[in-house]
Short mmCIF file of C-alpha atoms in Angstrom, two decimals:
data_model
loop_
_atom_site.label_atom_id
_atom_site.label_comp_id
_atom_site.label_asym_id
_atom_site.label_seq_id
_atom_site.Cartn_x
_atom_site.Cartn_y
_atom_site.Cartn_z
CA ILE A 1 -15.03 12.59 11.17
CA PRO A 2 -18.45 13.32 9.65
CA ALA A 3 -19.72 11.58 6.53
CA SER A 4 -20.26 14.98 4.90
CA LEU A 5 -16.49 15.55 4.72
CA GLU A 6 -15.42 14.49 1.23
CA LYS A 7 -12.38 16.67 0.55
CA VAL A 8 -9.77 18.43 2.67
CA GLU A 9 -7.26 21.16 1.92
CA ILE A 10 -3.77 19.82 1.27
CA THR A 11 -0.47 21.60 1.92
CA TYR A 12 3.03 20.27 1.11
CA TYR A 13 6.48 20.04 2.67
CA TYR A 14 9.72 18.35 1.65
CA ASP A 15 10.57 15.32 3.80
CA SER A 16 14.00 13.83 4.52
CA TYR A 17 13.88 11.87 1.26
CA GLY A 18 13.38 15.08 -0.73
CA THR A 19 9.79 14.06 -1.41
CA ASN A 20 7.13 16.72 -1.67
CA THR A 21 4.86 15.31 1.05
CA PRO A 22 1.16 16.24 1.23
CA MET A 23 -0.40 17.14 4.58
CA GLY A 24 -4.06 17.18 5.58
CA PRO A 25 -5.81 19.05 8.42
CA PHE A 26 -4.94 16.46 11.11
CA SER A 27 -1.45 15.62 9.84
CA TYR A 28 1.17 15.01 12.55
CA CYS A 29 -1.28 15.31 15.46
CA LYS A 30 1.09 13.22 17.56
CA ASN A 31 -1.31 12.60 20.47
CA LEU A 32 -4.18 11.40 18.30
CA THR A 33 -4.64 7.68 19.01
CA SER A 34 -8.16 6.90 17.80
CA ILE A 35 -10.33 8.00 14.90
CA THR A 36 -13.90 7.14 13.90
CA PHE A 37 -15.41 7.81 10.49
CA GLU A 38 -19.15 8.43 10.67
CA GLU A 39 -21.63 5.98 9.17
CA GLY A 40 -22.43 7.10 5.63
CA THR A 41 -18.79 7.78 4.73
CA THR A 42 -18.02 6.01 1.46
CA ARG A 43 -14.40 7.09 0.91
CA THR A 44 -11.87 8.35 3.43
CA PRO A 45 -10.57 11.83 2.46
CA ASP A 46 -7.12 12.08 0.86
CA ASN A 47 -4.22 12.66 3.30
CA VAL A 48 -6.58 13.55 6.13
CA LEU A 49 -4.54 11.69 8.79
CA ALA A 50 -1.08 11.65 7.22
CA GLY A 51 1.68 11.55 9.82
CA CYS A 52 -0.47 10.75 12.89
CA ASN A 53 2.22 8.47 14.21
CA ASN A 54 0.45 7.36 17.40
CA LEU A 55 -2.80 6.44 15.70
CA THR A 56 -3.55 2.80 16.56
CA GLU A 57 -7.35 2.52 16.41
CA VAL A 58 -9.36 3.24 13.26
CA VAL A 59 -13.10 2.62 13.04
CA LEU A 60 -14.49 2.38 9.52
CA PRO A 61 -18.26 2.04 9.11
CA GLN A 62 -19.93 -0.49 6.82
CA SER A 63 -20.54 2.29 4.29
CA VAL A 64 -16.83 2.75 3.46
CA THR A 65 -15.86 1.14 0.15
CA ALA A 66 -12.64 3.04 -0.62
CA ILE A 67 -9.52 4.24 1.21
CA GLY A 68 -8.46 7.61 -0.15
CA LYS A 69 -5.04 8.62 -1.41
CA GLY A 70 -2.51 8.92 1.40
CA THR A 71 -5.18 8.72 4.12
CA PHE A 72 -2.86 6.90 6.55
CA GLU A 73 0.49 7.90 5.06
CA TYR A 74 3.26 7.88 7.70
CA CYS A 75 0.89 6.59 10.41
CA THR A 76 3.73 4.71 12.04
CA GLY A 77 1.69 3.36 14.97
CA ILE A 78 -0.34 0.95 12.84
CA GLU A 79 1.02 -2.60 13.21
CA THR A 80 -1.67 -4.84 11.71
CA LEU A 81 -4.23 -4.19 9.02
CA VAL A 82 -7.31 -6.07 7.86
CA ILE A 83 -9.00 -4.66 4.75
CA PRO A 84 -12.67 -5.79 4.83
CA GLU A 85 -14.29 -7.38 1.79
CA ARG A 86 -16.59 -4.39 1.29
CA ILE A 87 -13.60 -2.13 0.49
CA THR A 88 -13.05 -2.42 -3.25
CA ASN A 89 -10.35 0.21 -3.76
CA VAL A 90 -7.26 1.29 -1.82
CA ASP A 91 -5.92 4.42 -3.48
CA SER A 92 -2.27 5.32 -4.06
CA MET A 93 0.02 5.87 -1.06
CA ALA A 94 -2.80 5.02 1.38
CA PHE A 95 -0.36 3.35 3.83
CA TYR A 96 2.91 4.78 2.50
CA GLY A 97 5.66 4.94 5.11
CA CYS A 98 3.76 3.03 7.83
CA THR A 99 7.03 1.75 9.22
CA SER A 100 5.51 -0.37 12.05
CA LEU A 101 3.05 -2.19 9.79
CA LYS A 102 3.90 -5.91 9.96
CA SER A 103 0.83 -7.76 8.70
CA VAL A 104 -1.81 -7.03 6.04
CA VAL A 105 -4.82 -9.15 5.09
CA PHE A 106 -7.22 -8.39 2.26
CA GLU A 107 -10.51 -10.17 2.88
CA GLY A 108 -11.99 -9.24 -0.51
CA LYS A 109 -11.24 -10.98 -3.80
CA ASN A 110 -11.29 -8.01 -6.18
CA THR A 111 -9.94 -5.10 -4.13
CA LYS A 112 -7.84 -2.79 -6.32
CA ILE A 113 -4.50 -1.64 -4.88
CA GLY A 114 -3.07 1.64 -6.15
CA SER A 115 0.55 2.62 -6.70
CA SER A 116 2.90 3.03 -3.70
CA VAL A 117 0.22 1.83 -1.27
CA PHE A 118 2.73 -0.04 0.93
CA ALA A 119 5.94 1.66 -0.19
CA ARG A 120 8.46 2.18 2.66
CA CYS A 121 6.53 -0.10 5.02
CA THR A 122 9.86 -1.34 6.29
CA ALA A 123 8.49 -3.80 8.90
CA LEU A 124 6.06 -5.57 6.57
CA THR A 125 6.66 -9.32 6.52
CA ASP A 126 3.26 -10.91 6.02
CA ILE A 127 0.65 -9.99 3.42
CA THR A 128 -2.40 -11.78 2.01
CA LEU A 129 -3.36 -10.20 -1.31
CA PRO A 130 -6.86 -10.20 -2.84
CA ALA A 131 -7.48 -13.64 -4.35
CA GLU A 132 -8.41 -12.26 -7.77
CA LEU A 133 -6.02 -9.30 -7.96
CA LYS A 134 -4.97 -8.60 -11.54
CA VAL A 135 -2.29 -5.89 -11.28
CA ILE A 136 0.63 -5.07 -9.00
CA ASN A 137 0.96 -1.35 -9.61
CA SER A 138 4.13 0.74 -9.70
CA TYR A 139 6.05 1.10 -6.42
CA THR A 140 3.38 -0.89 -4.52
CA PHE A 141 5.96 -2.66 -2.32
CA SER A 142 9.10 -0.61 -2.98
CA ASP A 143 11.44 -0.28 0.03
CA CYS A 144 9.61 -2.99 2.00
CA THR A 145 12.98 -4.03 3.36
CA SER A 146 11.70 -6.80 5.69
CA LEU A 147 9.58 -8.57 3.08
CA ASP A 148 11.34 -11.86 2.36
CA LYS A 149 8.51 -13.71 0.62
CA ILE A 150 5.18 -13.01 -1.01
CA SER A 151 2.55 -15.15 -2.72
CA LEU A 152 1.09 -13.61 -5.86
CA PRO A 153 -2.43 -14.65 -6.95
CA GLU A 154 -2.63 -16.62 -10.19
CA THR A 155 -4.88 -13.91 -11.61
CA ILE A 156 -2.03 -11.36 -11.80
CA THR A 157 -1.41 -10.24 -15.40
CA SER A 158 1.13 -7.42 -14.92
CA ILE A 159 3.72 -6.17 -12.46
CA GLY A 160 4.36 -2.44 -12.66
CA ASN A 161 7.51 -0.33 -12.70
CA ASN A 162 9.56 -0.46 -9.47
CA ALA A 163 6.90 -2.66 -7.84
CA PHE A 164 9.38 -4.48 -5.56
CA GLU A 165 12.36 -2.16 -5.92
CA ASP A 166 14.78 -2.27 -2.96
CA CYS A 167 13.00 -5.15 -1.23
CA ASP A 168 16.43 -6.26 -0.20
CA ALA A 169 15.25 -9.20 1.96
CA LEU A 170 13.19 -10.82 -0.82
CA LYS A 171 14.75 -14.19 -1.61
CA GLU A 172 12.40 -15.94 -4.00
CA ILE A 173 9.31 -15.10 -6.01
CA VAL A 174 7.18 -17.10 -8.41
CA ILE A 175 5.63 -15.10 -11.23
CA PRO A 176 2.10 -16.40 -11.98
CA GLN A 177 1.46 -18.05 -15.35
CA ASN A 178 -0.87 -15.27 -16.54
CA VAL A 179 1.67 -12.45 -16.26
CA THR A 180 2.40 -10.84 -19.63
CA SER A 181 4.45 -7.80 -18.55
CA ILE A 182 6.96 -6.84 -15.90
CA GLY A 183 7.89 -3.15 -15.69
CA LYS A 184 11.28 -1.50 -15.47
CA LYS A 185 13.22 -1.95 -12.22
CA ALA A 186 10.38 -4.08 -10.85
CA PHE A 187 12.96 -6.03 -8.82
CA GLY A 188 15.80 -3.53 -8.89
CA GLY A 189 17.92 -3.60 -5.74
CA CYS A 190 16.55 -6.96 -4.54
CA TYR A 191 20.02 -8.02 -3.40
CA ALA A 192 18.87 -11.20 -1.63
CA LEU A 193 16.93 -12.54 -4.60
CA GLU A 194 18.25 -16.01 -5.46
CA ARG A 195 15.53 -17.47 -7.63
CA ILE A 196 12.82 -16.19 -9.95
CA ASN A 197 10.60 -18.14 -12.34
CA LEU A 198 9.48 -16.37 -15.50
CA PRO A 199 6.35 -17.80 -17.19
CA GLU A 200 5.88 -18.56 -20.89
CA SER A 201 3.10 -15.97 -20.95
CA LEU A 202 5.61 -13.13 -20.46
CA THR A 203 5.83 -10.89 -23.54
CA SER A 204 7.29 -7.66 -22.09
CA LEU A 205 10.21 -7.29 -19.68
CA GLY A 206 11.24 -3.75 -18.68
CA GLU A 207 14.76 -2.44 -18.38
#
């Protein structure tokens, strides 16, 4: 994919969840297994590869600093993911519905993670978050039904609405001492949750 490509045309269809799902020009190319973004690319185009469910190899050049919205949405062939330090922003829904994704490592300290980035990643069990992450955005880990534990950086100050909703394997979570707000339904449907520590810093707790 050439570096000159910055934006693609998006169409929509309703998926089995009743969600209006965006589709890019290579969406659901089921035989596509490898993709290379040309050197000079700084941000992957939104939804460009959504639904390429046999995609297993992605080559990102050193120039890439951001993953676009929904770039790898429903790419169900991806099993492991390492986000290099040079990538400072992962936009919303970037890896939404990657149901084979088991392990994620952020090598950078300050990488921003958008809303719903890992929502419905039902195989996800192991994730290393950026060391200086400040916000868990809305729906970031919703429906991650295999996630039974997660370590939140001490720099976290807020947890958004529905952030861990329906993570029904999650048993225990420690809220860092700097957290001041937890959004509505942040842990709704976490049926296995047995223990949660709420810090003194907490000033706002959603419904």
